[in-house]
CSV table of C-alpha atoms in Angstrom, one decimal:
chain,number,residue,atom,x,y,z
C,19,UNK,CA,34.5,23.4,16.9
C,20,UNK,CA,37.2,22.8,14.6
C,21,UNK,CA,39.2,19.9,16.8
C,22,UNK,CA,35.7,18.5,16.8
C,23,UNK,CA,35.6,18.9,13.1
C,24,UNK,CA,39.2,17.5,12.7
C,25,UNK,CA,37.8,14.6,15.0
C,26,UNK,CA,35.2,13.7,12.5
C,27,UNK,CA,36.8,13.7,9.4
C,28,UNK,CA,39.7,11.7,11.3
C,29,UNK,CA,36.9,9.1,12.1
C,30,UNK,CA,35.3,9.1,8.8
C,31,UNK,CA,38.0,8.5,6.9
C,32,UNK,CA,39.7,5.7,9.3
C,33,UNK,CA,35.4,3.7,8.9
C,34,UNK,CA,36.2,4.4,5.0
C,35,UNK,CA,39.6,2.4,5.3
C,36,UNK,CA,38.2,0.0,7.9
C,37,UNK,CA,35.2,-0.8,5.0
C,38,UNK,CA,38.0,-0.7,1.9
C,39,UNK,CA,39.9,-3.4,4.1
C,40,UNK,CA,36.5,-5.4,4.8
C,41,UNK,CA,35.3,-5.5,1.2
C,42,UNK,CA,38.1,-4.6,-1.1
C,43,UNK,CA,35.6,-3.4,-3.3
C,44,UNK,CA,32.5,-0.7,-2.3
C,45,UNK,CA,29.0,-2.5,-3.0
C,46,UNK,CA,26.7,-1.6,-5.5
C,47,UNK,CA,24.8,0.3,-2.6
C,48,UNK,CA,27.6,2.2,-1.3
C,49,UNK,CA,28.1,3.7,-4.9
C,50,UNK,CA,24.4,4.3,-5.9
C,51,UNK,CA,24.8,6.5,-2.2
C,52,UNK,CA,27.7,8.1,-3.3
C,53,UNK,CA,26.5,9.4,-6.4
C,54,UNK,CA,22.7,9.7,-5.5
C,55,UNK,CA,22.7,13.1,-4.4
C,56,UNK,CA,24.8,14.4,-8.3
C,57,UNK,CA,21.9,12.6,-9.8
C,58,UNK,CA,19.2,13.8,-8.7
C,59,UNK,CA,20.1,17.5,-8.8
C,60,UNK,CA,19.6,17.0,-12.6
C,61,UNK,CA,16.5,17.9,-13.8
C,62,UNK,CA,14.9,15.3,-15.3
C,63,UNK,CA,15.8,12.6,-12.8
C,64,UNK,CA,12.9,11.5,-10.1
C,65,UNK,CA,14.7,8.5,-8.6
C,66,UNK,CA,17.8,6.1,-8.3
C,67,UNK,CA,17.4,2.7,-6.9
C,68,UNK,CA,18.8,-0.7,-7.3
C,69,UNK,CA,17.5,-3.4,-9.3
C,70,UNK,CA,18.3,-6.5,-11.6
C,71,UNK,CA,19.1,-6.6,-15.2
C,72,UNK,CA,17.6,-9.8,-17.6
C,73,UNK,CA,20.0,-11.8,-16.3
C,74,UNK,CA,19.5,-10.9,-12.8
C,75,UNK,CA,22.5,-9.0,-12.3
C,76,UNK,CA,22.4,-6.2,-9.8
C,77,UNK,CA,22.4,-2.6,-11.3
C,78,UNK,CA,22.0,1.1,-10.4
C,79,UNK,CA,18.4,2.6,-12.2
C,80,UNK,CA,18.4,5.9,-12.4
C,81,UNK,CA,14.6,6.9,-13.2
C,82,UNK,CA,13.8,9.9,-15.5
C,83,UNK,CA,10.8,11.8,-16.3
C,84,UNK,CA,10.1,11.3,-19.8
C,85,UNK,CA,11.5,9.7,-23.0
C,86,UNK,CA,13.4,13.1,-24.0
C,87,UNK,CA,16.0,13.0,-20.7
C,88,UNK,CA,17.1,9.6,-21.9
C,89,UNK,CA,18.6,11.3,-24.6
C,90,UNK,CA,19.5,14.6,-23.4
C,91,UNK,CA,20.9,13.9,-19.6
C,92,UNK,CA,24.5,13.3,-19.7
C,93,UNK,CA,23.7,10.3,-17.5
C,94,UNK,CA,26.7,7.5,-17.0
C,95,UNK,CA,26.3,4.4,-18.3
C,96,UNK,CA,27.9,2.8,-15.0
C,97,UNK,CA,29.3,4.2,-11.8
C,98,UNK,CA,32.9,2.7,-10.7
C,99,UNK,CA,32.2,-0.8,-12.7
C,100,UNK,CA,28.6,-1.3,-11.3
C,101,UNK,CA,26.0,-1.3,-14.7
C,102,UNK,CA,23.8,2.0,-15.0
C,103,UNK,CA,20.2,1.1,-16.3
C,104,UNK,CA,17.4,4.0,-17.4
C,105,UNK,CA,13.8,4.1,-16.9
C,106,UNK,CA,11.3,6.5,-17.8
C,107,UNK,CA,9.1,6.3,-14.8
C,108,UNK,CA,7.3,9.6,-15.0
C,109,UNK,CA,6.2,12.2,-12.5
C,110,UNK,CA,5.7,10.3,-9.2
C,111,UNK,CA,3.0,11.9,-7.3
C,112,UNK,CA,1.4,11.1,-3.9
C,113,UNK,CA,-1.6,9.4,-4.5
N,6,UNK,CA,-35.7,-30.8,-22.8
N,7,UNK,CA,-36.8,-27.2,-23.3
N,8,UNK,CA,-40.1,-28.6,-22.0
N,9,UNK,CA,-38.5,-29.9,-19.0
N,10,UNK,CA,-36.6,-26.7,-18.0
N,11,UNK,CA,-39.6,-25.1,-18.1
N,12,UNK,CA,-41.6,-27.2,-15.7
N,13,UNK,CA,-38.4,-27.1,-13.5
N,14,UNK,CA,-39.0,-23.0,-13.6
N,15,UNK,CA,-42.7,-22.9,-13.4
N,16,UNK,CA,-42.4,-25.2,-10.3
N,17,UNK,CA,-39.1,-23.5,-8.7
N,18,UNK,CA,-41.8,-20.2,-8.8
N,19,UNK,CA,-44.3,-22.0,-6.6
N,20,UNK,CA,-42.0,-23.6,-4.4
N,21,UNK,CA,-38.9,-21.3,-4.1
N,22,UNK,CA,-40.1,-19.5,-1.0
N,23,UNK,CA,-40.7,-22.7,1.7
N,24,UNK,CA,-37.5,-24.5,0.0
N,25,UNK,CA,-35.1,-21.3,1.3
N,26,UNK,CA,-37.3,-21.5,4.6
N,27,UNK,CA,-34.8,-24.8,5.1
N,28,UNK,CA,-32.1,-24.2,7.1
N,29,UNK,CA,-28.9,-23.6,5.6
N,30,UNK,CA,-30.7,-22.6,2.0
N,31,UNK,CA,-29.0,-19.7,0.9
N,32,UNK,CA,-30.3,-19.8,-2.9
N,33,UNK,CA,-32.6,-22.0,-5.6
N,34,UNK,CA,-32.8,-21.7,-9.3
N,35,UNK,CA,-33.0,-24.3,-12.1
N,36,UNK,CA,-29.7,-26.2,-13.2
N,37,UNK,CA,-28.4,-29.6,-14.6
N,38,UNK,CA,-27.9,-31.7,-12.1
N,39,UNK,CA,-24.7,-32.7,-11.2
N,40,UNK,CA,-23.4,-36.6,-9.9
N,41,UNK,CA,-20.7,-37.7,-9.5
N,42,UNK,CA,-18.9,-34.5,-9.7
N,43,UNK,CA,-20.3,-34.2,-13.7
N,44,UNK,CA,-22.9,-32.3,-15.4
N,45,UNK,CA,-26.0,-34.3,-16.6
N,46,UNK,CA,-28.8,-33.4,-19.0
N,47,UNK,CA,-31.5,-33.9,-16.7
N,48,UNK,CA,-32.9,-30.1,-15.4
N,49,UNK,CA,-33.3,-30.2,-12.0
N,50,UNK,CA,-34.0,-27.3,-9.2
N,51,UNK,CA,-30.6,-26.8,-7.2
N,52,UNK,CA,-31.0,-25.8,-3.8
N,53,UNK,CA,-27.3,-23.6,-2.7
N,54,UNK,CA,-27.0,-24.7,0.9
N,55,UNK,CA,-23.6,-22.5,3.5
N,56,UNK,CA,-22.6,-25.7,4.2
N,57,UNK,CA,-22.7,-29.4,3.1
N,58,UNK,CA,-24.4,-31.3,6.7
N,59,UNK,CA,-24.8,-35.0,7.0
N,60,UNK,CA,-29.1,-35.3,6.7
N,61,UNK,CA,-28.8,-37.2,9.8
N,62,UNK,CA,-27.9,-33.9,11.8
N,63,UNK,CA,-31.2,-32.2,9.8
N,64,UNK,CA,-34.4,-32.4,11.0
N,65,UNK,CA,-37.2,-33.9,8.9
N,66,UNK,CA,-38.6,-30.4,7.7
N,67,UNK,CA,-35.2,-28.7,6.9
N,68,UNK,CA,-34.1,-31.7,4.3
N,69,UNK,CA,-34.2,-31.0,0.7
N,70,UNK,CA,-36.5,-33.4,-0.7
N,71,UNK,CA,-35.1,-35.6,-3.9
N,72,UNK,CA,-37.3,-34.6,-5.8
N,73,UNK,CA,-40.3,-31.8,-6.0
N,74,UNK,CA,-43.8,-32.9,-8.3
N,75,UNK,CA,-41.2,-35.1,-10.2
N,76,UNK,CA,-38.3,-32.5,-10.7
N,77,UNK,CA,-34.9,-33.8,-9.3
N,78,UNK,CA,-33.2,-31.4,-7.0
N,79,UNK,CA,-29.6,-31.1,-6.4
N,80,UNK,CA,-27.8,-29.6,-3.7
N,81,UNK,CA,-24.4,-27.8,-3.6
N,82,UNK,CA,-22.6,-25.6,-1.1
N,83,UNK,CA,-22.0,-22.1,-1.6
N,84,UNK,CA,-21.0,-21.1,1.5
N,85,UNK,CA,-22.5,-17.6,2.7
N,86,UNK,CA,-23.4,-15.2,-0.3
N,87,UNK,CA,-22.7,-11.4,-0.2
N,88,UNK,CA,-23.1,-8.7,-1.8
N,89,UNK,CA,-20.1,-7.3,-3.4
N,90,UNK,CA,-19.4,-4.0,-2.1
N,91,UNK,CA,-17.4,-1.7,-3.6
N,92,UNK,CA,-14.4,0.0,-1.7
N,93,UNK,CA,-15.9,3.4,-2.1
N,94,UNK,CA,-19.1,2.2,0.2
N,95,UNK,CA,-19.6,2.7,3.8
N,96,UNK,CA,-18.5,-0.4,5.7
N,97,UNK,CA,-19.0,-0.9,9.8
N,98,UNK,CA,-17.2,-2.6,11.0
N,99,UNK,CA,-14.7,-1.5,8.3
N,100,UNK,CA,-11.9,-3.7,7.0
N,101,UNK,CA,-8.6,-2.4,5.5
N,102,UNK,CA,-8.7,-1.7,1.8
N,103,UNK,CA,-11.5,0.4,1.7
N,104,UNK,CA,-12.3,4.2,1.4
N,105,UNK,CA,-11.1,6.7,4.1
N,106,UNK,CA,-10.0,10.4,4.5
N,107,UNK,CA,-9.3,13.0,7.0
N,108,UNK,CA,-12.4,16.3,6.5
N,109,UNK,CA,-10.5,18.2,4.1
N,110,UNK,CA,-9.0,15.5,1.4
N,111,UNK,CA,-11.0,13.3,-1.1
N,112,UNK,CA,-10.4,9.9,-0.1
N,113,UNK,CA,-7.4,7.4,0.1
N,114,UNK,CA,-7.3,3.5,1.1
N,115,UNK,CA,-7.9,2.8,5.0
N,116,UNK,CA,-4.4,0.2,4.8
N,117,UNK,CA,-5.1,-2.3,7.6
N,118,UNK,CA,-5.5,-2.2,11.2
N,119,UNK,CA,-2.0,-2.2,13.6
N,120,UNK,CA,-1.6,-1.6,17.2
N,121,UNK,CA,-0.3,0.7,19.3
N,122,UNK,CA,-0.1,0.6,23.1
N,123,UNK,CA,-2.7,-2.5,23.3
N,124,UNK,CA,-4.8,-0.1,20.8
N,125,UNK,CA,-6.1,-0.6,17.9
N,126,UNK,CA,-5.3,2.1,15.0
N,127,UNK,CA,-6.1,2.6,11.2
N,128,UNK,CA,-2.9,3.1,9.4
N,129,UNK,CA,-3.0,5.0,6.4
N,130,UNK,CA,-0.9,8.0,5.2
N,131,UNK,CA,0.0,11.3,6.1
N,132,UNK,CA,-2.0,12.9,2.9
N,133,UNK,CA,-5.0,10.8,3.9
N,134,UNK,CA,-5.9,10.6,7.4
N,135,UNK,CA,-3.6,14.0,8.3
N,136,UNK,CA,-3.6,16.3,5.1
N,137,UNK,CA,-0.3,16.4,4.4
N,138,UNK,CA,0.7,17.6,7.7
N,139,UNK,CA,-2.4,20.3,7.9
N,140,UNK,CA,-4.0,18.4,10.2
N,141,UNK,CA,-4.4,18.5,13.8
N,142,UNK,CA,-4.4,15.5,16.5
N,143,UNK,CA,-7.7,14.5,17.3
N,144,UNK,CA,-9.5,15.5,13.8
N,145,UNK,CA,-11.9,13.2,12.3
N,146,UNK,CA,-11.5,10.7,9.9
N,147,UNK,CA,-14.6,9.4,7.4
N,148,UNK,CA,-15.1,6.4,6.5
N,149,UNK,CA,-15.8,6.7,3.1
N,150,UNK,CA,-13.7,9.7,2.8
N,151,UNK,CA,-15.4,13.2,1.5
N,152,UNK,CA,-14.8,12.2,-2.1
N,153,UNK,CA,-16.9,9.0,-1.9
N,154,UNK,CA,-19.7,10.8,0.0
N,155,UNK,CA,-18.3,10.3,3.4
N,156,UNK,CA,-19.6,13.1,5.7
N,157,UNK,CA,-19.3,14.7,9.0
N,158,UNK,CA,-20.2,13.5,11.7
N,159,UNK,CA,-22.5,10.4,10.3
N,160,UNK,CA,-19.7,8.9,8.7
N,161,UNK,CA,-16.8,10.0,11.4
N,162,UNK,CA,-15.0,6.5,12.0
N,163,UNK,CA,-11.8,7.5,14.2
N,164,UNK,CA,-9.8,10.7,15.4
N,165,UNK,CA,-6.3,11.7,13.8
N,166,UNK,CA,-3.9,10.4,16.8
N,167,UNK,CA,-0.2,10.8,15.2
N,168,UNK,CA,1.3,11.3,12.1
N,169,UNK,CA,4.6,11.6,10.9
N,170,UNK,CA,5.6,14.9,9.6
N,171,UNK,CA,6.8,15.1,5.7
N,172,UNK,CA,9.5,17.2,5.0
N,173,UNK,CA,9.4,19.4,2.4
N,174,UNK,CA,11.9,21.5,0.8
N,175,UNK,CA,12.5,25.0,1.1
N,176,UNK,CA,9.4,25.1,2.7
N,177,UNK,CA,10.2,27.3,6.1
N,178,UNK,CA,7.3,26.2,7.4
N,179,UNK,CA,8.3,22.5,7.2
N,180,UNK,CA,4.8,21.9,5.8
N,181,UNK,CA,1.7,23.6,6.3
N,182,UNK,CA,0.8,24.2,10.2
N,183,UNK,CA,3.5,26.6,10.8
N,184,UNK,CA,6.3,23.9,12.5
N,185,UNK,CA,9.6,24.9,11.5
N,186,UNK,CA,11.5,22.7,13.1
N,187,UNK,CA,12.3,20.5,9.9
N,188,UNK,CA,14.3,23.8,8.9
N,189,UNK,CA,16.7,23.7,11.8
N,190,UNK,CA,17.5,20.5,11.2
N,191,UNK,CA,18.6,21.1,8.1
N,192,UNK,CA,20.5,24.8,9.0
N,193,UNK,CA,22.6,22.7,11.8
N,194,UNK,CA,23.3,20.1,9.3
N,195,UNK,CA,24.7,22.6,6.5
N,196,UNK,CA,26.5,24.1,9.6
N,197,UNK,CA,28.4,20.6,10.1
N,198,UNK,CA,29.2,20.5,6.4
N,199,UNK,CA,30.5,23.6,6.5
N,200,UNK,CA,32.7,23.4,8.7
N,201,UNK,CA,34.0,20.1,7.1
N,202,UNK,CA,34.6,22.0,4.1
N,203,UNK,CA,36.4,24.5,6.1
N,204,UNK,CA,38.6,21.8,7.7
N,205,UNK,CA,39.2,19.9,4.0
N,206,UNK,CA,40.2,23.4,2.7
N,207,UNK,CA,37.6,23.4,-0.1
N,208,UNK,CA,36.9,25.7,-2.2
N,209,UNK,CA,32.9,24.8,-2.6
N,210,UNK,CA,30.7,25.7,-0.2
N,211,UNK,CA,27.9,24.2,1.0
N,212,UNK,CA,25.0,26.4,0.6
N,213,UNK,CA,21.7,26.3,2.6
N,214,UNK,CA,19.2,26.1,-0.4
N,215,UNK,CA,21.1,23.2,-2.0
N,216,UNK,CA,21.2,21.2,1.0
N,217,UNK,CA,17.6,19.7,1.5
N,218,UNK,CA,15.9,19.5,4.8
N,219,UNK,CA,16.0,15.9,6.1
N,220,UNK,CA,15.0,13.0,3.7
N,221,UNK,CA,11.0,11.3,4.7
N,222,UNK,CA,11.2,7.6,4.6
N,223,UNK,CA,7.4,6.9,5.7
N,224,UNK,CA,4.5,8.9,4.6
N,225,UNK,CA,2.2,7.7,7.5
N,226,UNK,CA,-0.5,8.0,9.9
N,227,UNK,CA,-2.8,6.5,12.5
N,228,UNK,CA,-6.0,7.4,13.6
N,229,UNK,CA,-8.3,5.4,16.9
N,230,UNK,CA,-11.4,4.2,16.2
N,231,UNK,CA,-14.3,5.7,18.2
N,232,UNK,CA,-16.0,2.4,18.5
N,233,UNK,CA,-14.2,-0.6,18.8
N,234,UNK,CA,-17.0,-2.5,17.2
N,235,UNK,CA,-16.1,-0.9,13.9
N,236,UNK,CA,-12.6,-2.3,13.7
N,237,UNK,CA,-12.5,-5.6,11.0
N,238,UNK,CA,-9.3,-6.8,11.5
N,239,UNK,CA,-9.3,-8.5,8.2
N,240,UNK,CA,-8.3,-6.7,4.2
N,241,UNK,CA,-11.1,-6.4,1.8
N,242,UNK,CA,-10.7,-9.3,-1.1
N,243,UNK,CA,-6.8,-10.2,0.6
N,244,UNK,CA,-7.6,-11.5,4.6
N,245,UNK,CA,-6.6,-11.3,7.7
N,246,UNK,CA,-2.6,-10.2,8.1
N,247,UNK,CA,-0.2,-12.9,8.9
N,248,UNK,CA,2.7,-10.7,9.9
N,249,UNK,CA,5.0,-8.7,8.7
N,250,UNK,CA,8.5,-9.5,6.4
N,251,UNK,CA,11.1,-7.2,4.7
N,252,UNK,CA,10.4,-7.2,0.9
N,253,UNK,CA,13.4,-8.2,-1.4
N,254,UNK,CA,13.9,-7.6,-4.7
N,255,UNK,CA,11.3,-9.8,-6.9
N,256,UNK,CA,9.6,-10.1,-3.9
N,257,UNK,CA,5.6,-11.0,-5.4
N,258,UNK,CA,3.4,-8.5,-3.6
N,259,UNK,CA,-0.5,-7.8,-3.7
N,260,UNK,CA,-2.8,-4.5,-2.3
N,261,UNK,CA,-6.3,-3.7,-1.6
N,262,UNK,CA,-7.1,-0.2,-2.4
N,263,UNK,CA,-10.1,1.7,-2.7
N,264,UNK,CA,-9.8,2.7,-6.7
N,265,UNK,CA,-8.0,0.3,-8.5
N,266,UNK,CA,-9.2,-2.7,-5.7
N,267,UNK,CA,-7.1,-5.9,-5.8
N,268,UNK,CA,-4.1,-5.5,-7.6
N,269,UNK,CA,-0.6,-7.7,-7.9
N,270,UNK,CA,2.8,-6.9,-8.3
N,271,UNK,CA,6.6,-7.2,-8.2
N,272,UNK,CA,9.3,-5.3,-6.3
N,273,UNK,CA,11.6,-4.1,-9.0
N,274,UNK,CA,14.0,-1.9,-6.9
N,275,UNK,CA,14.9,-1.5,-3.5
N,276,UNK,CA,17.2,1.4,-2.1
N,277,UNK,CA,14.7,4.0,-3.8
N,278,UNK,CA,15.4,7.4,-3.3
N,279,UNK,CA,12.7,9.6,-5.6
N,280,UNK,CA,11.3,12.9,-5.4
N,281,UNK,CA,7.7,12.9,-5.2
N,282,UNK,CA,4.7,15.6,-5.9
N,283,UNK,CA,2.5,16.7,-3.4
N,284,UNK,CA,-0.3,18.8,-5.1
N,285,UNK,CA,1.1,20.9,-8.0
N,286,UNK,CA,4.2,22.7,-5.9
N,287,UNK,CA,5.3,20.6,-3.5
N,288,UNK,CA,8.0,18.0,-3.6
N,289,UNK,CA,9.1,16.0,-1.2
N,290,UNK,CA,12.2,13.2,-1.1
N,291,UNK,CA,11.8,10.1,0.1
N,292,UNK,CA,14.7,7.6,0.7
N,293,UNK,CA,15.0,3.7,1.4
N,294,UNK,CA,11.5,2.9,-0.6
N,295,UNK,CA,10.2,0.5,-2.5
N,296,UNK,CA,9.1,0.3,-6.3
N,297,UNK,CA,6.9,-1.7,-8.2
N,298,UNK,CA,5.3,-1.7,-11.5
N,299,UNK,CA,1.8,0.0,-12.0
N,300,UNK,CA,-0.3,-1.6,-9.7
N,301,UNK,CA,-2.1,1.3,-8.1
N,302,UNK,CA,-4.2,4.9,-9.5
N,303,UNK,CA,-5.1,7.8,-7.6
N,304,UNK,CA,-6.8,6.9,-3.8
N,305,UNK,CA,-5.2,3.5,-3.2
N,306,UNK,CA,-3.2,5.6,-1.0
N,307,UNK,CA,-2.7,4.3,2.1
N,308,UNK,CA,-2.7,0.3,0.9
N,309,UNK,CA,-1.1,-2.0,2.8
N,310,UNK,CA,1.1,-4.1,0.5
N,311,UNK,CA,1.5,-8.1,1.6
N,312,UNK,CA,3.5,-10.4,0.1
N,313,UNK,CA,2.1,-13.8,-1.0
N,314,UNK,CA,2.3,-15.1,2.4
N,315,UNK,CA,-0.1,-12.5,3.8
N,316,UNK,CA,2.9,-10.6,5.5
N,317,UNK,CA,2.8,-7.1,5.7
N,318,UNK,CA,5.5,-5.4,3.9
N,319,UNK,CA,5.0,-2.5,2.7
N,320,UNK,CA,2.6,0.8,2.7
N,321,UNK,CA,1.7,2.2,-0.6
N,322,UNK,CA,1.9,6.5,-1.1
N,323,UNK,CA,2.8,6.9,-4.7
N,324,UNK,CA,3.2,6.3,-8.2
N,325,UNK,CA,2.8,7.5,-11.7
N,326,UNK,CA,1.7,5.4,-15.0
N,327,UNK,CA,4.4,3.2,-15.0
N,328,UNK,CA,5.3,2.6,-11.5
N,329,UNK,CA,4.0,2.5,-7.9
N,330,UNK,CA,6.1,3.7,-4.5
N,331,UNK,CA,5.9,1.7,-1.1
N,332,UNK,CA,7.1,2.7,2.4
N,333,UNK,CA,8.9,0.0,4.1
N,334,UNK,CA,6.6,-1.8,6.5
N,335,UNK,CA,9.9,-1.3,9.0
N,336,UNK,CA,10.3,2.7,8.5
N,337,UNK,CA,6.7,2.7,8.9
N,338,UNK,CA,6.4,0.8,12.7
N,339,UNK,CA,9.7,2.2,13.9
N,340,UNK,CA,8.3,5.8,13.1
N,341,UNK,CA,5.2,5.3,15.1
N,342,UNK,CA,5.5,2.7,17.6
N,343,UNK,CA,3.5,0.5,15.9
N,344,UNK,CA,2.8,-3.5,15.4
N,345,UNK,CA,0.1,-5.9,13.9
């Protein structure tokens, strides 16, 4: 199980480099999946998603609750250079 | 002139019943005559006709007359005139767009009609045609659903024939009809974590609770008609489905559904990954969805989404006041075997 283990972490890490060559720079989805999971443990936040600025820029929305999270989430105002946008978009229910 | 519109009325009375005897006369009533594509001043009786025919393909006793006692008529084309039935009706054959629901719910939107295996199916969601995974294969679905007076058997339209189970969190039962295989999915998956961790020399491990059964990307489900006379391959107030695409962002997008009816929108994100309420305790995570502004209420569930080609791209589950939540058409298709 472990040499398996080893195996896979061996493999992960040479796709990571392989990708890092490929790009030189991680795109805006490959952060928004690295940090995804962090930001939606806090409560407050129902979604994360990517979308477009005025300008048409691409940015990472993270969606919150209600008005008061904005203010009292500790939320990043961009993830490794990519812009961080908030939007209240309220409890999302099944309809 | 008030004179005239009168005489035109009085006379429309007498004569209305053998001028819509005519073939092609869908409707009379009193209105300025039209020429030349303007409005006149001169009252006249306007006979609506489906469609404009060349009188020469008319016989003798179905041609309006120019005039009637002295009245001018006019004729303009209509075509066929329906009534406008609401969503929440009972339609046979039934189009997409309209009211639906497995026995137990209220009602959600019957999306649009797919195929699977050279059959045809009524794709809808999970929460509306299987009850969030309470259902059984072979249930019935009502057409309306419950809510809009839809009842069993009269209104039975098709049988429950697959679904695709949502995942729910810390639910061992991986829903509500006692399937727990959801859970071992996610146990073997904090297993491989674990031992990762192990491996990297960590000092955080994971723990089971924190690690969330498998993300949903669809919340769907067909059902097969009992009759295929009852299938209208067509979507109320949208059309029939020119194929399917893969929504963008800014994509323009449109919907039929049985509350809020024809609605249009924009895709804002893409890449959505949101938590979303299933009755008061539930939660379930979707990932790789679709968002777009408020373009939906309560029972539009199940909506197909088009774009403003017709193509299919999208199938509507959720949404609060500010923003609606779309299954890609993809996810949906690839879950079930599915196609137009």
């Amino acid at each position: 199980m472990k040499i398996n283990n080893v195996l896979l972490v061996l493999a992960l890490a040479s796709a990571c480099q392989a990708a890092d060559m490929n790009n030189g720079q991680k795109s805006i989805k490959d952060i928004k999946a690295e940090h995804e999971s962090q930001l939606m443990a806090m409560t407050g936040v129902v979604s994360v998603g990517l979308g477009q600025d005025a300008e048409g820029n691409p940015v990472i929305v993270i969606g919150v609750e209600s008005e008061e999270f904005t203010s009292t989430l500790a939320l990043p105002r961009e993830l490794e250079n990519y812009p961080v946008k908030f939007q209240v978009v309220g409890t999302i229910r099944a309809r | 002139m008030n004179e005239a519109i009168t005489t035109a009325r009085t006379l429309l009375q007498k004569r209305s019943k053998e001028l819509l005897s005519r073939a092609n006369v869908v409707a009379t009533g009193v209105g300025f005559k039209v020429t030349d594509g303007r409005r006149t001043e001169t009252p006249s009786i306007i006979c609506s006709v489906e469609r404009r025919v060349p009188a020469s393909t008319l016989s003798p006793k179905d041609l309006v007359p120019q005039e009637l006692d002295g009245v001018p008529t006019d004729v303009i084309e209509t075509g066929r005139i329906r009534a406008l039935q609401s969503p929440t009706g009972r339609f046979r054959p039934a189009p997409g767009g309209v009211s639906v629901g497995h026995r137990d719910i209220t009602a959600g939107t019957l999306g649009c009609w797919v195929h699977r295996d050279g059959q045809w199916m009524i794709l809808s969601n999970n929460h509306v045609l299987a009850n969030s995974n309470a259902a059984e294969i072979g249930d019935p679905i009502l057409q309306p659903g419950p809510y809009d007076t839809g009842g069993y058997p009269d209104d039975q339209i098709a049988v429950l024939e697959d679904f695709v189970r949502i995942n729910f969190p810390g639910d061992s039962n991986g829903g509500s009809n006692g399937d727990s295989g959801g859970c071992g999915i996610a146990g073997s998956i904090v297993s491989v974590l674990n031992g990762i961790a192990e491996v990297l020399g960590s000092s955080t491990r994971v723990r089971s609770y924190s690690t969330r059964q498998v993300d949903n990307l669809v919340d769907a489900a067909i059902a097969r008609p009992l009759k295929e006379e009852d299938v209208l391959p067509e979507i109320l107030n949208i059309g029939t489905v020119a194929g399917t695409a893969s929504a963008q962002l800014g994509t323009a997008v449109k919907k039929s559904g049985r509350t809020t009816g024809f609605t249009q929108g924009e895709i804002l994100q893409v890449d959505v990954t949101v938590d979303v309420q299933y009755g008061t305790n539930l939660v379930a995570r979707f990932t790789d969805q679709l968002m777009a502004g408020a373009m939906s209420k309560g029972g539009d569930s199940g909506s197909a989404v088009l774009d403003d080609q017709n193509r299919l791209v999208g199938l509507l589950f959720a949404g609060s006041d500010q923003t609606t939540i779309i299954n890609r058409i993809e996810n949906v298709f690839d879950s079930l075997n599915l196609s137009l």
